[in-house]
Tab-separated table of N, CA and C in Angstrom:
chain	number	residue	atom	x	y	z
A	114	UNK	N	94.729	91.924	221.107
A	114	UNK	CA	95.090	92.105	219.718
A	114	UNK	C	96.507	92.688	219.641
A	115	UNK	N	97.055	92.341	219.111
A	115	UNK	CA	98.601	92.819	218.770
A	115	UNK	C	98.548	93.693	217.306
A	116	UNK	N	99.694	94.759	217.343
A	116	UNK	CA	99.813	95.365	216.037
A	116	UNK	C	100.634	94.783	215.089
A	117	UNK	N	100.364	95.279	214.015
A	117	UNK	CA	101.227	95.082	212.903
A	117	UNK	C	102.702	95.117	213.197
A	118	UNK	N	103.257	95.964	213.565
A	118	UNK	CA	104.391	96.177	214.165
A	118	UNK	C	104.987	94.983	215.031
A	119	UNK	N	104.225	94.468	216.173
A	119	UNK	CA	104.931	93.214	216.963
A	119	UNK	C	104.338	92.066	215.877
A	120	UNK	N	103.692	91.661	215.216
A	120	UNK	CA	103.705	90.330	213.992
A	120	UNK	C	105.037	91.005	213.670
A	121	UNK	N	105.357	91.975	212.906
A	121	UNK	CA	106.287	91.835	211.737
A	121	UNK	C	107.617	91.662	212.382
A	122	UNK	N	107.654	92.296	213.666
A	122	UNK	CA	108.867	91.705	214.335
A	122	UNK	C	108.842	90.536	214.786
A	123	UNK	N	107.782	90.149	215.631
A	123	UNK	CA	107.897	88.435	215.899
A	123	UNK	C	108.401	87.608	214.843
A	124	UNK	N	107.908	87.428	213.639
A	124	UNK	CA	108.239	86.922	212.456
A	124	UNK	C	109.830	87.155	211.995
A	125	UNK	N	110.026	88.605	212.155
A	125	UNK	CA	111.849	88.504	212.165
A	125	UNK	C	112.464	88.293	213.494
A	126	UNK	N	112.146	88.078	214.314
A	126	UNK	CA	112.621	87.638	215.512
A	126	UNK	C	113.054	85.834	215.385
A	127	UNK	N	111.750	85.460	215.128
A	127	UNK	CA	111.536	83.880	214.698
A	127	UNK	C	113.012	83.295	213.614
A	128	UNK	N	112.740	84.020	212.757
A	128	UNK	CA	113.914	84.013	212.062
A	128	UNK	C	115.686	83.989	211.772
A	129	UNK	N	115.634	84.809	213.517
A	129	UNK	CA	116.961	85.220	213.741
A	129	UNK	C	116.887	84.424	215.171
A	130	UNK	N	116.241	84.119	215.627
A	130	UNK	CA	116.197	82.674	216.610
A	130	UNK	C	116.485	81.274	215.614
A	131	UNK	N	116.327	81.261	214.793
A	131	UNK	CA	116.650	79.839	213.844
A	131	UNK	C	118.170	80.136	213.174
A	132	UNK	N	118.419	81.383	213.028
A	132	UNK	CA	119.760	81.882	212.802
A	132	UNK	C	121.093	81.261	213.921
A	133	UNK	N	120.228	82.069	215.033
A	133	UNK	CA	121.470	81.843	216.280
A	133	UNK	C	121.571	80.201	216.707
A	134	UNK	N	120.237	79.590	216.244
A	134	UNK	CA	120.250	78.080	216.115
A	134	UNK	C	121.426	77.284	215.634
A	135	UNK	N	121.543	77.926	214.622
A	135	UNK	CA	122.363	77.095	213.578
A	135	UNK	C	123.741	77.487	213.960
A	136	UNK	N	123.772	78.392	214.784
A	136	UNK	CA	125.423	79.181	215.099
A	136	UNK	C	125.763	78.419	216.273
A	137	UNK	N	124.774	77.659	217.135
A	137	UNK	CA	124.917	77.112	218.412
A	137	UNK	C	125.981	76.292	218.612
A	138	UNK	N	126.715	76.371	219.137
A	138	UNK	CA	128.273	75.773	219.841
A	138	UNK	C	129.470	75.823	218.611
A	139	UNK	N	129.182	76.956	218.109
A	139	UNK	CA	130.262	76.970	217.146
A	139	UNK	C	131.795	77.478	217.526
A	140	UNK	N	133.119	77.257	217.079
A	140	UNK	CA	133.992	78.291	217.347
A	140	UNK	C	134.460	79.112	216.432
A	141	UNK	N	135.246	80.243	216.779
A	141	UNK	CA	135.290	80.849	215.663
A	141	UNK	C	136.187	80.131	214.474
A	142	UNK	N	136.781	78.838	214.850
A	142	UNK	CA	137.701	78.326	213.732
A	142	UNK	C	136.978	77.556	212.932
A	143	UNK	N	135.712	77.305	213.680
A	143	UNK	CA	134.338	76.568	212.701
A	143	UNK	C	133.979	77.301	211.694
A	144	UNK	N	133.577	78.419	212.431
A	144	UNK	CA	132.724	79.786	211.612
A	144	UNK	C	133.795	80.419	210.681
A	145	UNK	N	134.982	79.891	210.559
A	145	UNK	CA	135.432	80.631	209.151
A	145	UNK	C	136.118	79.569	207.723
A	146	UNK	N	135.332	78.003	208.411
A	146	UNK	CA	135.797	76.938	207.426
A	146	UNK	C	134.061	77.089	206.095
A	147	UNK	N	135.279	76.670	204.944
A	147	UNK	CA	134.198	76.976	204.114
A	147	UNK	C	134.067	75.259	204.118
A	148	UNK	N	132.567	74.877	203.869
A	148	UNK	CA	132.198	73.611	203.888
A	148	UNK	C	131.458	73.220	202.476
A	149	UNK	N	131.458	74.102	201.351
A	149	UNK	CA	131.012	73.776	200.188
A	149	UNK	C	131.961	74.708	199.334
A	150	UNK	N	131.115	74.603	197.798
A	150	UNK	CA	132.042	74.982	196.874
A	150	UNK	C	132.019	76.610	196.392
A	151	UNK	N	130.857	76.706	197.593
A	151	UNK	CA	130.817	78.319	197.702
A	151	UNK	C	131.754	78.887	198.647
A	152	UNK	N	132.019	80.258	198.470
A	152	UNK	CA	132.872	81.484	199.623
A	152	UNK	C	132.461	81.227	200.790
A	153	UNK	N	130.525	81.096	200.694
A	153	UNK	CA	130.246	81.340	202.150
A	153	UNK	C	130.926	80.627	203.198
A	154	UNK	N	130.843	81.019	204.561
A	154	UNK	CA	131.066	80.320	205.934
A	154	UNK	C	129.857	81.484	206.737
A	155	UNK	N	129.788	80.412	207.606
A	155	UNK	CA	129.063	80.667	208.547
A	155	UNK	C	129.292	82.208	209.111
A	156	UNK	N	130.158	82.687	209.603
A	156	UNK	CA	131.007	84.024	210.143
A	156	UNK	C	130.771	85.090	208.947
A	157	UNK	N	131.171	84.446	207.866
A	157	UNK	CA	130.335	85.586	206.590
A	157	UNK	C	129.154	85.695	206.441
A	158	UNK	N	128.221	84.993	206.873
A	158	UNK	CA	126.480	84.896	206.855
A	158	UNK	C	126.636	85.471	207.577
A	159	UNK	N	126.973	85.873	208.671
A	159	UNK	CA	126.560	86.444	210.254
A	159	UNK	C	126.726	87.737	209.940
A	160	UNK	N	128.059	88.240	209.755
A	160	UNK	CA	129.098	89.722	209.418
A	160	UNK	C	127.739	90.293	208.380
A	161	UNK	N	127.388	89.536	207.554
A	161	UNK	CA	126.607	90.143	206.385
A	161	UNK	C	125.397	90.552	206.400
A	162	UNK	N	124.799	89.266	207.473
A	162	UNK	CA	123.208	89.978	208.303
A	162	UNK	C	123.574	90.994	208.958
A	163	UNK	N	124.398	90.655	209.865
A	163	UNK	CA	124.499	92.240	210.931
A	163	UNK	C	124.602	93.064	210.158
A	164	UNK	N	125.770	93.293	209.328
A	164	UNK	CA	125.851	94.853	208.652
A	164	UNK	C	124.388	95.140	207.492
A	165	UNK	N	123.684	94.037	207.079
A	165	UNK	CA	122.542	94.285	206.386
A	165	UNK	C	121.105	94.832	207.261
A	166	UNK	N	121.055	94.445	208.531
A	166	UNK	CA	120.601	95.179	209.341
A	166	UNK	C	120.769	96.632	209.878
A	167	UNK	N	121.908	96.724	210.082
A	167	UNK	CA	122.130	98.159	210.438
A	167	UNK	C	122.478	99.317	209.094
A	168	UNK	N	122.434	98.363	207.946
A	168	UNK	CA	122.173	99.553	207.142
A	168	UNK	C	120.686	99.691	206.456
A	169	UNK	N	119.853	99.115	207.042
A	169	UNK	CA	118.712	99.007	206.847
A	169	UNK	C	118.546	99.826	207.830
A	170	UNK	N	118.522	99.779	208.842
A	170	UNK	CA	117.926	100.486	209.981
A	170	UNK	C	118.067	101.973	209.776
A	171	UNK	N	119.838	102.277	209.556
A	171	UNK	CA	120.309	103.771	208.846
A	171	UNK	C	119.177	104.337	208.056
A	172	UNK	N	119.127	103.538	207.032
A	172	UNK	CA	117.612	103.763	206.114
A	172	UNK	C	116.583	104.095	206.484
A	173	UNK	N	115.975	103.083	207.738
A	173	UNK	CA	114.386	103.596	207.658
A	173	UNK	C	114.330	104.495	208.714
A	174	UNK	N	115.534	104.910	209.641
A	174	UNK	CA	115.939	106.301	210.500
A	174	UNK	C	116.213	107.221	209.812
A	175	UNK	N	116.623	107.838	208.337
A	175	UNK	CA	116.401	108.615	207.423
A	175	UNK	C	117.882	109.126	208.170
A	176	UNK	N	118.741	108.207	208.575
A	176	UNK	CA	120.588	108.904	208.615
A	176	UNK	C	121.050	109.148	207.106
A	177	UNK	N	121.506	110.421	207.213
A	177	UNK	CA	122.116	110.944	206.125
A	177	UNK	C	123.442	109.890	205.487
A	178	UNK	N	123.511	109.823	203.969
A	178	UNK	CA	124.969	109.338	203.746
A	178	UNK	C	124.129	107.689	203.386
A	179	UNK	N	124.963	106.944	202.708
A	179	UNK	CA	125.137	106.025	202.126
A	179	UNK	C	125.822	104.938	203.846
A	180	UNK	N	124.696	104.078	204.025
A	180	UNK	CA	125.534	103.171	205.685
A	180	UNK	C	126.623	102.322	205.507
A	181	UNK	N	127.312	102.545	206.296
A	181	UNK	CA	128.639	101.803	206.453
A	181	UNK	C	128.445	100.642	206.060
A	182	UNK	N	129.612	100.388	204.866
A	182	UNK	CA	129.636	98.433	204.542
A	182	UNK	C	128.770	98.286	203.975
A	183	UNK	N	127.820	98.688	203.505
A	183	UNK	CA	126.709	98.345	202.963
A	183	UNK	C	127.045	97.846	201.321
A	184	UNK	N	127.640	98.572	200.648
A	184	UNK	CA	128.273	97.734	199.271
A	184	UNK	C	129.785	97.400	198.894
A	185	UNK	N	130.371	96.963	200.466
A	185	UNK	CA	131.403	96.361	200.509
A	185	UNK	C	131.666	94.647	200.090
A	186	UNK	N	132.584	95.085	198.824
A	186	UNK	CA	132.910	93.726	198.382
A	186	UNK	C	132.930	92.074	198.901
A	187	UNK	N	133.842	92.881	199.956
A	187	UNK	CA	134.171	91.320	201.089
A	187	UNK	C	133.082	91.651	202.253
A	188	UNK	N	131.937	91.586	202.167
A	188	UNK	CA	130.907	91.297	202.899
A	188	UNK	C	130.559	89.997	203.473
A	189	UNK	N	130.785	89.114	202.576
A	189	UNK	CA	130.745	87.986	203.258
A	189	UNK	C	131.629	87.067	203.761
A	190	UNK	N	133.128	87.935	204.024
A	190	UNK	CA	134.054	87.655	204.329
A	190	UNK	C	134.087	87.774	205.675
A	191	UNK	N	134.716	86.987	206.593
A	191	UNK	CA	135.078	87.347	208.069
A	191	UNK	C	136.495	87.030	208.624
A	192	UNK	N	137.066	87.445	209.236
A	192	UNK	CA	138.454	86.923	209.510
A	192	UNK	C	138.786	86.547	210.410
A	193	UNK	N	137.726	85.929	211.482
A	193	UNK	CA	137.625	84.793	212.378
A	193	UNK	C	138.088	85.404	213.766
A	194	UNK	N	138.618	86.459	214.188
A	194	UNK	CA	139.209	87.180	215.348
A	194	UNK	C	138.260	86.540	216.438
A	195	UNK	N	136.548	87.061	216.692
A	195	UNK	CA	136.157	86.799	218.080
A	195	UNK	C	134.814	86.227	217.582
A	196	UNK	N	134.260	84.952	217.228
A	196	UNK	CA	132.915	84.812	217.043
A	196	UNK	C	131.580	85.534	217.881
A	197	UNK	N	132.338	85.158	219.483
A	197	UNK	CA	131.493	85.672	220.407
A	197	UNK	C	130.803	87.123	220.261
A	198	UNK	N	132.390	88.503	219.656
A	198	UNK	CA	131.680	89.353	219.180
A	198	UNK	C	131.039	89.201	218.045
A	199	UNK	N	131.237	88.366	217.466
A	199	UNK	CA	130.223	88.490	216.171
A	199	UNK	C	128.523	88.061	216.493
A	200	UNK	N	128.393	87.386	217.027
A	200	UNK	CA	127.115	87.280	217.497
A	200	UNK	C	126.836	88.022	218.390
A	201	UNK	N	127.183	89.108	219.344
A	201	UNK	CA	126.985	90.340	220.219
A	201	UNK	C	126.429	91.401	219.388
A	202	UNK	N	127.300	91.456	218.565
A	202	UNK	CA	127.172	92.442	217.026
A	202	UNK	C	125.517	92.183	216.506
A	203	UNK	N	125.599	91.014	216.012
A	203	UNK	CA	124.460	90.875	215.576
A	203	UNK	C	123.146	90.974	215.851
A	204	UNK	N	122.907	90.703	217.642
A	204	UNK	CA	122.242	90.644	218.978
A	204	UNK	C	122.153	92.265	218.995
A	205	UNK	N	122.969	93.070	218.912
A	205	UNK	CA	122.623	94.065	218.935
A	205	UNK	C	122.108	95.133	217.314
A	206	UNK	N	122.702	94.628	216.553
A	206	UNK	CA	121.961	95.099	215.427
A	206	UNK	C	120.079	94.943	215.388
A	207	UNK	N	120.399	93.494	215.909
A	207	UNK	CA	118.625	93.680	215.889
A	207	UNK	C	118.401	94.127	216.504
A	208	UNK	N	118.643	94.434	218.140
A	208	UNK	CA	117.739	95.437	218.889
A	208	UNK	C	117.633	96.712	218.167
A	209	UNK	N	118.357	97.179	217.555
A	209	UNK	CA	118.426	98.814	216.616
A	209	UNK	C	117.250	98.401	216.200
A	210	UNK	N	117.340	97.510	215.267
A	210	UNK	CA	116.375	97.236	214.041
A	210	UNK	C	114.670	97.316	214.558
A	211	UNK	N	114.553	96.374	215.482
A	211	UNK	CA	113.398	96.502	216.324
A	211	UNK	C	113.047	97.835	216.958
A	212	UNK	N	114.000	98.583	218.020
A	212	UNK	CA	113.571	99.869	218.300
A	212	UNK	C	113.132	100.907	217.423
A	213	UNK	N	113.841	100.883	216.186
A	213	UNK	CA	113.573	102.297	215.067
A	213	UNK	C	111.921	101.059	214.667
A	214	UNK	N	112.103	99.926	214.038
A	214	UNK	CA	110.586	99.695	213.506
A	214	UNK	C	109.549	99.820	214.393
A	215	UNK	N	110.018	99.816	215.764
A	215	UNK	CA	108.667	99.941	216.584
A	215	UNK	C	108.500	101.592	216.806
A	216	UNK	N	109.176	102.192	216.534
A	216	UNK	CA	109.098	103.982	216.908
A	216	UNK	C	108.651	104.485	214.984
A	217	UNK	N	108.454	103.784	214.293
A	217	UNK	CA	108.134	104.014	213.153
A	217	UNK	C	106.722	104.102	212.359
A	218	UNK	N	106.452	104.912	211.552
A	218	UNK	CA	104.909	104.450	211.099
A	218	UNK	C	105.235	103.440	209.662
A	219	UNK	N	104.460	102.498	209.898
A	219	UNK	CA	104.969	101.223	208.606
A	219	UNK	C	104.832	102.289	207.276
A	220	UNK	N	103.864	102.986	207.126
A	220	UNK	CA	103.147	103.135	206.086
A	220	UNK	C	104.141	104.104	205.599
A	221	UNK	N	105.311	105.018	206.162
A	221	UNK	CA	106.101	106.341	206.338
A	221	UNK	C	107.249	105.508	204.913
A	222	UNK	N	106.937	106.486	203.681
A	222	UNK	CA	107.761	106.162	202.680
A	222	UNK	C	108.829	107.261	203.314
A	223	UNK	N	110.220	106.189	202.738
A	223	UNK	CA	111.779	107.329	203.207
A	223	UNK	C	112.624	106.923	201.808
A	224	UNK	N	113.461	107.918	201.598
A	224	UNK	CA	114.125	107.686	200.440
A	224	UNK	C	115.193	106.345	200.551
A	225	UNK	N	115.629	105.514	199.287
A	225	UNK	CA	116.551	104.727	199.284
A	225	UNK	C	117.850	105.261	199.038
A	226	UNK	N	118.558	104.651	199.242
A	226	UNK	CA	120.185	105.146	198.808
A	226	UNK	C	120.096	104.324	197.459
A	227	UNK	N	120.842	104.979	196.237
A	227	UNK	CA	121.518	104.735	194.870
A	227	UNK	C	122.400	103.578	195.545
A	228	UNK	N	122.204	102.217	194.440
A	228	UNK	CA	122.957	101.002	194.071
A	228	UNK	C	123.518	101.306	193.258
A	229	UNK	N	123.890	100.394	192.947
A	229	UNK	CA	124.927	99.958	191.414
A	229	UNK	C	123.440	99.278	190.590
A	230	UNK	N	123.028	98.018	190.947
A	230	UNK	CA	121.765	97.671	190.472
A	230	UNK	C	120.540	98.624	190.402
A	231	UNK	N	120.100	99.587	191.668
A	231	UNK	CA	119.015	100.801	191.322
A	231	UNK	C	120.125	102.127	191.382
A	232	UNK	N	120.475	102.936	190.071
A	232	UNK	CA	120.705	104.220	190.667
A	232	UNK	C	119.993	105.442	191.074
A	233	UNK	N	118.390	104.695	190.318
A	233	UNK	CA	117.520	105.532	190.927
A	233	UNK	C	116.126	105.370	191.736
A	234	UNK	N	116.137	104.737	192.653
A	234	UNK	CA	115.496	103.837	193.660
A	234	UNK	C	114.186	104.749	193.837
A	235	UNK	N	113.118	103.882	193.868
A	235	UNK	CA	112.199	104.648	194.398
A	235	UNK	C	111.735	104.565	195.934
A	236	UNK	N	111.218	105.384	197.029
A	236	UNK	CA	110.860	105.450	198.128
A	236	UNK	C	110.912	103.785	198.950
A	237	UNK	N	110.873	103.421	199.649
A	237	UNK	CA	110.360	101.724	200.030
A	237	UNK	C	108.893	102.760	201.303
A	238	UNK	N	108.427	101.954	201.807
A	238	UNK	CA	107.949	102.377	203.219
A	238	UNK	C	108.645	101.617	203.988
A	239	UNK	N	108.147	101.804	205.344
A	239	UNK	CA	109.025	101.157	206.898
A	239	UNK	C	108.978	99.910	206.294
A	240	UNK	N	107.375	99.182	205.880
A	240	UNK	CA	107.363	98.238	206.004
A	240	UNK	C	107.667	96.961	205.201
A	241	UNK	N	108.202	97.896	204.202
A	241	UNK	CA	108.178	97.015	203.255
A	241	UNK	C	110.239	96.713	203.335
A	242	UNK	N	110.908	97.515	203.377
A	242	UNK	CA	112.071	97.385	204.839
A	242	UNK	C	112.552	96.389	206.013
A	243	UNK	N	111.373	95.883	206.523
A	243	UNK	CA	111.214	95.331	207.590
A	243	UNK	C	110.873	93.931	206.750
A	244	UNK	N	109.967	94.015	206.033
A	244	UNK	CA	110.303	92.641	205.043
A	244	UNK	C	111.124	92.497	204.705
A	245	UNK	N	112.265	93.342	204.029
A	245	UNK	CA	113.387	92.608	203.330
A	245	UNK	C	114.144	92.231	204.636
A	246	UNK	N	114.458	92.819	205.480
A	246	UNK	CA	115.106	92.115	206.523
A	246	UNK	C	115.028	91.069	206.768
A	247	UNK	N	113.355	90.853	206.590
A	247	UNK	CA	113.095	89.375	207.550
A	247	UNK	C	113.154	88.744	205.880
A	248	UNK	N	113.216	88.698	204.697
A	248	UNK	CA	113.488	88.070	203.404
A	248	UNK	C	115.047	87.737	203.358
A	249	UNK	N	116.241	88.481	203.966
A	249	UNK	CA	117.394	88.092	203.679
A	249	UNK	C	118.015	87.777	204.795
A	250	UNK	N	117.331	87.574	205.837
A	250	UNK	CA	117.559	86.485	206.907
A	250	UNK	C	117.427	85.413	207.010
A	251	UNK	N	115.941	85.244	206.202
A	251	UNK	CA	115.602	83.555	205.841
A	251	UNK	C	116.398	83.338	204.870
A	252	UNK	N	116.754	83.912	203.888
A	252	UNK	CA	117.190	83.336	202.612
A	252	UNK	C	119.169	83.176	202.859
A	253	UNK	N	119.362	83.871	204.101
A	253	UNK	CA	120.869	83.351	204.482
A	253	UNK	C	120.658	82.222	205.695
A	254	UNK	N	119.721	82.492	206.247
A	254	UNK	CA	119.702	81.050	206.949
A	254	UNK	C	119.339	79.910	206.693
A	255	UNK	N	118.874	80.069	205.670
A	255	UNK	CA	119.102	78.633	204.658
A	255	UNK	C	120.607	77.881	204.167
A	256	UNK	N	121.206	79.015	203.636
A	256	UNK	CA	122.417	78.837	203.736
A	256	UNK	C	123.434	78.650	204.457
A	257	UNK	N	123.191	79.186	205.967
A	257	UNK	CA	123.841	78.771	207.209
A	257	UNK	C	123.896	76.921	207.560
A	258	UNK	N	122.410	76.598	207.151
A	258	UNK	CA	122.321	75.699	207.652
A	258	UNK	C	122.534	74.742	206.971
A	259	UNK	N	122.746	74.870	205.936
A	259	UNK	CA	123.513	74.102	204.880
A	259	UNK	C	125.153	74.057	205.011
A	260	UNK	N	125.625	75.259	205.334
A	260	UNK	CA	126.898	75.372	205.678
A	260	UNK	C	127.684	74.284	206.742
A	261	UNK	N	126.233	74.550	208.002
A	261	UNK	CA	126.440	74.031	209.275
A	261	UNK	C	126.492	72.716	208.863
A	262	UNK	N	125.305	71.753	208.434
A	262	UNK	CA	125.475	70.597	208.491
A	262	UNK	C	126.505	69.899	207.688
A	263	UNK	N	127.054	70.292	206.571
A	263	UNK	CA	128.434	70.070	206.144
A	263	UNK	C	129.272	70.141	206.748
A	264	UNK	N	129.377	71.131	207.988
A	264	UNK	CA	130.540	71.161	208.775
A	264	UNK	C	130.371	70.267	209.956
A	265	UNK	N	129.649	69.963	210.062
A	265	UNK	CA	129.626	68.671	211.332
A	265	UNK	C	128.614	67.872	211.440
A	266	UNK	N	127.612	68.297	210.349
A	266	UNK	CA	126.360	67.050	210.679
A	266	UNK	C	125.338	68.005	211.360
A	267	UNK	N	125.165	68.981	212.294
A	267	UNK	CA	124.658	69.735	212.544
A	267	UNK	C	122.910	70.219	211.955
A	268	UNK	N	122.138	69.859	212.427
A	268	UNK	CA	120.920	70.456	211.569
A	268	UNK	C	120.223	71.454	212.394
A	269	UNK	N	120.099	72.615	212.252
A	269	UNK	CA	118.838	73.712	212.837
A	269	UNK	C	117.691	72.908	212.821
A	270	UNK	N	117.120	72.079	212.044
A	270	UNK	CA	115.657	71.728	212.776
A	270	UNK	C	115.978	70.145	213.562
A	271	UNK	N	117.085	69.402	213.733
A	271	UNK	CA	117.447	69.309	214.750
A	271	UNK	C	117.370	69.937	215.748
A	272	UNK	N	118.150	70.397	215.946
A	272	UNK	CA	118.724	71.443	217.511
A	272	UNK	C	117.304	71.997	217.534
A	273	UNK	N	116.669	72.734	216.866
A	273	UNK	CA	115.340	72.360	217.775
A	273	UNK	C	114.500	71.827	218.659
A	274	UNK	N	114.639	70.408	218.177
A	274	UNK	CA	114.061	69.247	219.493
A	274	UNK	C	114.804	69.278	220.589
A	275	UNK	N	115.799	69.710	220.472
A	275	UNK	CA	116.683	69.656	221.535
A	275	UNK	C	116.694	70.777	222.593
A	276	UNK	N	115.608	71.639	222.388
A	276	UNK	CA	115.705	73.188	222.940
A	276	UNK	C	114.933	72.598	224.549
C-alpha cells in the first residue's frame, strides 16, 4: 500500500515528466521564440513553474517573508542565457518540493502570504498546496505544448511513443 503522500507526488511527478517532454531537444534560441499570439514561450513556462514551485514550497516550510519572484511581473519572461540551467533549476525545484511534502503532515494548515487578488487569505493545508502545484503544471503544460508544436511540429504525446 502506498501513502497519500507518494500518489500525490507520483501524480506531480507524472506531470512534470510530460513537462520535460515537451522541452525535449530544445535550444535555448527555441525556448525564447514566441510561436503564437500570446507572450508565452516555452523558457517563460519553465522560469514560471520553477519559481511557482519554490515559492510554494517557501509556503508549506512556513519560511518567513513573502518568496522570491513570486508576484513578479515578468514571470513569464526569460532571457534565453542557458536553457540547460533552466531545466537544472527546475529539476531541482522539484526535488525541494517533494522533500518538504514528504517531511510534511498533508492535513498541517500553514498561513498564506497576502496577494493582490487575496489580501486576506485563509490557511491552505500541505495538501491542498501540493494540488495547486500539480494544477498549474498541468494547466502550463498544456500550454507548452501548444507552444512546442507551433514551433516545430513537435507533439508531447508524440514523443511519448518514442520513449
Amino acid at each position: 500500500m502506498t501513502s497519500e503522500h507518494d500518489e500525490l507526488l507520483h501524480m506531480l511527478n507524472e506531470q512534470r515528466r510530460m513537462l520535460r517532454i515537451t522541452m525535449r531537444g530544445l535550444t535555448a534560441a527555441d525556448a525564447v521564440k514566441r510561436t503564437t499570439v500570446s507572450e508565452l514561450t516555452l523558457g517563460g513556462v519553465l522560469k514560471h513553474l520553477t519559481r511557482g514551485e519554490l515559492g510554494y514550497t517557501h509556503i508549506l516550510t512556513e519560511q518567513p517573508g513573502m518568496p522570491d519572484g513570486i508576484l513578479d511581473t515578468g514571470q513569464y519572461v526569460w532571457d534565453g542565457d542557458s536553457f540547460e540551467e533552466l531545466l537544472a533549476a527546475y529539476a531541482e525545484a522539484g526535488r525541494a518540493t517533494d522533500a518538504a511534502v514528504r517531511a510534511a503532515d498533508l492535513d498541517k494548515l500553514v498561513p498564506m502570504p497576502p496577494a493582490p487578488w487575496d489580501p486576506n487569505p485563509e490557511p491552505w493545508t500541505i495538501r491542498r498546496i501540493v494540488l495547486r502545484v500539480f494544477q498549474e503544471t498541468a494547466h502550463h503544460s498544456g500550454h507548452a505544448d501548444i507552444i512546442r508544436e507551433a514551433l516545430d511540429g513537435a507533439s508531447t504525446t508524440a514523443q511519448l511513443f518514442s520513449d
